[in-house]
Tab-separated table of C-alpha atoms in Angstrom:
chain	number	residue	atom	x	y	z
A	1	UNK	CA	0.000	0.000	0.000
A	2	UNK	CA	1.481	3.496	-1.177
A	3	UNK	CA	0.868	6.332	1.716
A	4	UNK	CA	1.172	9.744	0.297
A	5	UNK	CA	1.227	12.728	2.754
A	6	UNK	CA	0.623	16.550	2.543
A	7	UNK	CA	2.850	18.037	4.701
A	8	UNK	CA	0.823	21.064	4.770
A	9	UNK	CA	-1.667	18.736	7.027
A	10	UNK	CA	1.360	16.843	8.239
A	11	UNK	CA	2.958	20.287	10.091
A	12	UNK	CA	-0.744	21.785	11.335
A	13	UNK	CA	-1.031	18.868	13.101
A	14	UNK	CA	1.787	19.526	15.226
A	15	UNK	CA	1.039	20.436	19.098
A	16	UNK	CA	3.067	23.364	19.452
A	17	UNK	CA	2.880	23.530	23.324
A	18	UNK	CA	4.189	19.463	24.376
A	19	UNK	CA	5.821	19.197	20.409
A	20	UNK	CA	3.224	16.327	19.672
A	21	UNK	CA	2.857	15.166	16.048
A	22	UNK	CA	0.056	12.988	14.659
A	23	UNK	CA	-0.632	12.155	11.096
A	24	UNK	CA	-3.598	10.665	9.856
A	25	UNK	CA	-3.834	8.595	7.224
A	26	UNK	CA	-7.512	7.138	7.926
A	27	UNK	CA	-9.785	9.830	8.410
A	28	UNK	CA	-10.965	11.610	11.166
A	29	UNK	CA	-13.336	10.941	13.921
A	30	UNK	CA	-15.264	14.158	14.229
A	31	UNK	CA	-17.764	15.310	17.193
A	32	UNK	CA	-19.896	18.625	15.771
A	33	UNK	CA	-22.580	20.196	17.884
A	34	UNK	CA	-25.953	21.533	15.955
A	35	UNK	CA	-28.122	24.372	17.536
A	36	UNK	CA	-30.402	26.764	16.443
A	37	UNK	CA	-33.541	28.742	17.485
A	38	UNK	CA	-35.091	30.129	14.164
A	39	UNK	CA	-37.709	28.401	12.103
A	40	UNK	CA	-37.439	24.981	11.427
A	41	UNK	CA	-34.569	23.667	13.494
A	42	UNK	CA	-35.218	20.396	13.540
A	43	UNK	CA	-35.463	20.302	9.542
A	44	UNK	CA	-32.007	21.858	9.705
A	45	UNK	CA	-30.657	19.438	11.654
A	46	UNK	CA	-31.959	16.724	8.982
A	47	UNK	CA	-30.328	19.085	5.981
A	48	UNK	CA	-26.831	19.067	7.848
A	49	UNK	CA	-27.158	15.561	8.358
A	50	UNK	CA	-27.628	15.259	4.645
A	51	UNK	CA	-25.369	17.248	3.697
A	52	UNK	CA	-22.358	15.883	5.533
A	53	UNK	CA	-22.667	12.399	3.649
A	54	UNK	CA	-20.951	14.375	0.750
A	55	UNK	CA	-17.999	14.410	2.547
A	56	UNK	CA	-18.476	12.046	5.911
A	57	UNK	CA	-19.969	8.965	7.058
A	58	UNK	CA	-22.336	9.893	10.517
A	59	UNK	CA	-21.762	7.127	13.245
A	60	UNK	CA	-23.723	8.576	15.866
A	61	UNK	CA	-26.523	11.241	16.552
A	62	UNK	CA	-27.543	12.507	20.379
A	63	UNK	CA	-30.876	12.945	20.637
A	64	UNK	CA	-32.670	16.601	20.176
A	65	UNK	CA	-32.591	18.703	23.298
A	66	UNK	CA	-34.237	21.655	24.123
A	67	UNK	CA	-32.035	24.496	26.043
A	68	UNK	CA	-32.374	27.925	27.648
A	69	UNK	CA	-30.158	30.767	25.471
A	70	UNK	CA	-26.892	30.288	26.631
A	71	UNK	CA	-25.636	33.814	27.072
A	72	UNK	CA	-28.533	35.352	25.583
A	73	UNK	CA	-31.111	37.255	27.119
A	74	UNK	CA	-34.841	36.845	26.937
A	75	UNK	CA	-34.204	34.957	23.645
A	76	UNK	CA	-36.430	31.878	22.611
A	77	UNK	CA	-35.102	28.413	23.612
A	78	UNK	CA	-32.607	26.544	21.196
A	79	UNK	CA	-32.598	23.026	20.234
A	80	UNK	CA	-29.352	21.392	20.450
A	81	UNK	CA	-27.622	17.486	18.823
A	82	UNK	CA	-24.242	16.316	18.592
A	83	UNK	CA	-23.036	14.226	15.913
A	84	UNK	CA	-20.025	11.895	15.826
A	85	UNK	CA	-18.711	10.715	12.188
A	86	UNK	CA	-15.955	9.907	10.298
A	87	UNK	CA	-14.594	12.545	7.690
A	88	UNK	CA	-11.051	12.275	5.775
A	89	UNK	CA	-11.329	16.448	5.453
A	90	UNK	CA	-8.247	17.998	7.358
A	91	UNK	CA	-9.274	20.222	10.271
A	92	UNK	CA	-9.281	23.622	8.036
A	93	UNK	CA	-11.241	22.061	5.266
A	94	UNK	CA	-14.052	20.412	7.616
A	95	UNK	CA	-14.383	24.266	9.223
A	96	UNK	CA	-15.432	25.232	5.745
A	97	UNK	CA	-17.119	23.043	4.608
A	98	UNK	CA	-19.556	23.769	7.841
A	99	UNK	CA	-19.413	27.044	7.316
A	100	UNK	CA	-20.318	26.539	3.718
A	101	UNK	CA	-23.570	24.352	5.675
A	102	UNK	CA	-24.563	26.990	7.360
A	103	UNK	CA	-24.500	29.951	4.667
A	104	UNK	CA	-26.279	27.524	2.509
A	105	UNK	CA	-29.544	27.366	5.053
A	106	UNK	CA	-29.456	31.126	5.457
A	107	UNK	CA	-27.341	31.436	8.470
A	108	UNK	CA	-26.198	34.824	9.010
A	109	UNK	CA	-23.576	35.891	11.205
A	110	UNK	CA	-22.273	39.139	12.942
A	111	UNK	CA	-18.756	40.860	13.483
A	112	UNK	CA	-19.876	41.892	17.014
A	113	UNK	CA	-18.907	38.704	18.730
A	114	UNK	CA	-22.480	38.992	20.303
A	115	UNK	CA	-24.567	35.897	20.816
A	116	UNK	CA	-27.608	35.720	18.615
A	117	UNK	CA	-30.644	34.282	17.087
A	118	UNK	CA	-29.861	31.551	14.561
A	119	UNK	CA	-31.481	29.365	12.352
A	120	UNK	CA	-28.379	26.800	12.551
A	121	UNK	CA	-25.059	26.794	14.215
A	122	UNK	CA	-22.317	24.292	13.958
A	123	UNK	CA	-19.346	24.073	16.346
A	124	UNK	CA	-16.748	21.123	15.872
A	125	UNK	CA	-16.074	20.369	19.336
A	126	UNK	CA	-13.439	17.385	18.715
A	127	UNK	CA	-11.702	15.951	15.972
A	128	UNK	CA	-10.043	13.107	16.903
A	129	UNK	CA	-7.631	13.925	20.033
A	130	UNK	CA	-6.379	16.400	17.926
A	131	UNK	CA	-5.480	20.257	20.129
A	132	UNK	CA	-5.244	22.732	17.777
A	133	UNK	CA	-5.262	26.677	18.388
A	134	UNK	CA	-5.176	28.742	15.296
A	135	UNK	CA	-7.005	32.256	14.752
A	136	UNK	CA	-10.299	30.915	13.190
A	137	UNK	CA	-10.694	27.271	14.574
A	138	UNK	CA	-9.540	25.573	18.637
A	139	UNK	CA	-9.963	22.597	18.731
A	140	UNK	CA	-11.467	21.111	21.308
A	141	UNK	CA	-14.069	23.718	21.435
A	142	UNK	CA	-12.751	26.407	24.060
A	143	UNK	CA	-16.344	26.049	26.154
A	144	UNK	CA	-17.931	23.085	26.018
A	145	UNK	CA	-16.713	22.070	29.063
A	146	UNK	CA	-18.783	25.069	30.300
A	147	UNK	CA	-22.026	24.231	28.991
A	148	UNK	CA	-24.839	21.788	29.728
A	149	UNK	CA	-26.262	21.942	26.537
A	150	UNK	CA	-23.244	20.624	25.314
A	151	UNK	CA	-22.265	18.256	27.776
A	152	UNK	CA	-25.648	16.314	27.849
A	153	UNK	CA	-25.638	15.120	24.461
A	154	UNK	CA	-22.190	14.336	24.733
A	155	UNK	CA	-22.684	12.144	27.446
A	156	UNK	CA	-25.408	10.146	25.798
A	157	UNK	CA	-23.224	9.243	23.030
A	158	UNK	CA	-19.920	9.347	24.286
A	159	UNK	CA	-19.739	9.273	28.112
A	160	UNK	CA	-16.294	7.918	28.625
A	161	UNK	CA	-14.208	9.884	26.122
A	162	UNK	CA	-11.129	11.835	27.859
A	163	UNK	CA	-11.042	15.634	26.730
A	164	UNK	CA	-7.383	16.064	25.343
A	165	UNK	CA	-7.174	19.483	27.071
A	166	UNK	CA	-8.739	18.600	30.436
A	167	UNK	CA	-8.087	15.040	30.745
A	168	UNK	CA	-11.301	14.070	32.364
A	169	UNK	CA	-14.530	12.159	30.345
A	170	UNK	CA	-17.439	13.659	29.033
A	171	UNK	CA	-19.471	12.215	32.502
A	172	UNK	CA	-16.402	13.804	34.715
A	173	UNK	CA	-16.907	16.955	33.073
A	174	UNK	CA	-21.025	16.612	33.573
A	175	UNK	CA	-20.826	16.180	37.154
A	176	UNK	CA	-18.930	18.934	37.682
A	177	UNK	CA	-20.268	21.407	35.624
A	178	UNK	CA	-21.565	25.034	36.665
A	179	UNK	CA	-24.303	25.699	34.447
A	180	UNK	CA	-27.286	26.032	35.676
A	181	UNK	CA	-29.126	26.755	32.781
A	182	UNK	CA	-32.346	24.268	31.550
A	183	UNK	CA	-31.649	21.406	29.144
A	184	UNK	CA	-34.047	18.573	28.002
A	185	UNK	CA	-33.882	16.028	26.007
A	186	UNK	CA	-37.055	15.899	23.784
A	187	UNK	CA	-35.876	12.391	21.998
A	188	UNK	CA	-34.031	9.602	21.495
């Protein structure tokens, strides 16, 4: 079998705080979180779903949850899922191509840095044990070990996986989370 590698992917895999290096030369295992709070959410979720088998094979899907606004004031509750599946798109690429998702169903965004109203957001919250910082994309996400909407899903589908960052699992992180804000899970 003949392995070729682009070192372009090769060196922004590298770890630049412990000098780690992983290549990958089957894919990726990536964990994305949906949300949204504008029209249809739940017939966004099923669009994203759809449109990811272009480019990735889904292995798992949390069920739908209903939270309060995280950060948001007097804004209508979001739905939240998290979906685990298998993508051979480098870390950049899979960032656009979700990007690309979400301009595609009409998602606007805003230069404030505010939180707002959206029809659909997607956040890649692991790829692999990968721990990548660059300007546009961290990876793991820098706050879902702050948030129950997050966490809750993750659990259901992935309890026992060890955050690269914080070293504990997904349940770890659960028990000892903060937020106090309302999550529930609406199905499974």
């Amino acid at each position: 079998m003949n392995v070729c590698l682009d070192l372009r992917e090769f060196y922004s895999n590298i770890n630049k705080n412990k000098q780690e290096v992983s290549i990958n030369v089957g894919g990726y295992q990536a964990v994305i979180l949906l949300g949204g709070n504008i029209g249809d959410v739940r017939k966004s979720f099923e669009m994203v779903a759809e449109a990811l088998i272009s480019f990735g094979e889904i292995e798992r899907k949390s069920s739908i949850y209903q939270t309060e606004a995280w950060g948001m004031e007097n804004a209508d509750a979001f739905l939240n899922q998290v979906l685990q599946f298998k993508t051979n798109e480098n870390p950049e690429k899979l960032l656009q191509k979700l990007l690309d998702i979400e301009e595609q169903l009409g998602r606007k965004r805003s230069n404030t840095g505010a939180y707002l109203a959206r029809n659909i957001d997607i956040d890649i919250l692991f790829i692999d044990s990968l721990i990548l910082k660059m300007p546009k994309l961290e990876i793991p996400h820098p706050r879902l070990h702050l948030r129950r909407f997050t966490l809750e899903p993750l659990v259901e589908i992935i309890p026992n996986y060890i955050h690269p960052v914080l070293k504990r699992t997904m349940v770890e992180l659960h028990l000892n989370l903060k937020d106090n804000l309302k999550v529930e899970r609406l199905d499974g």
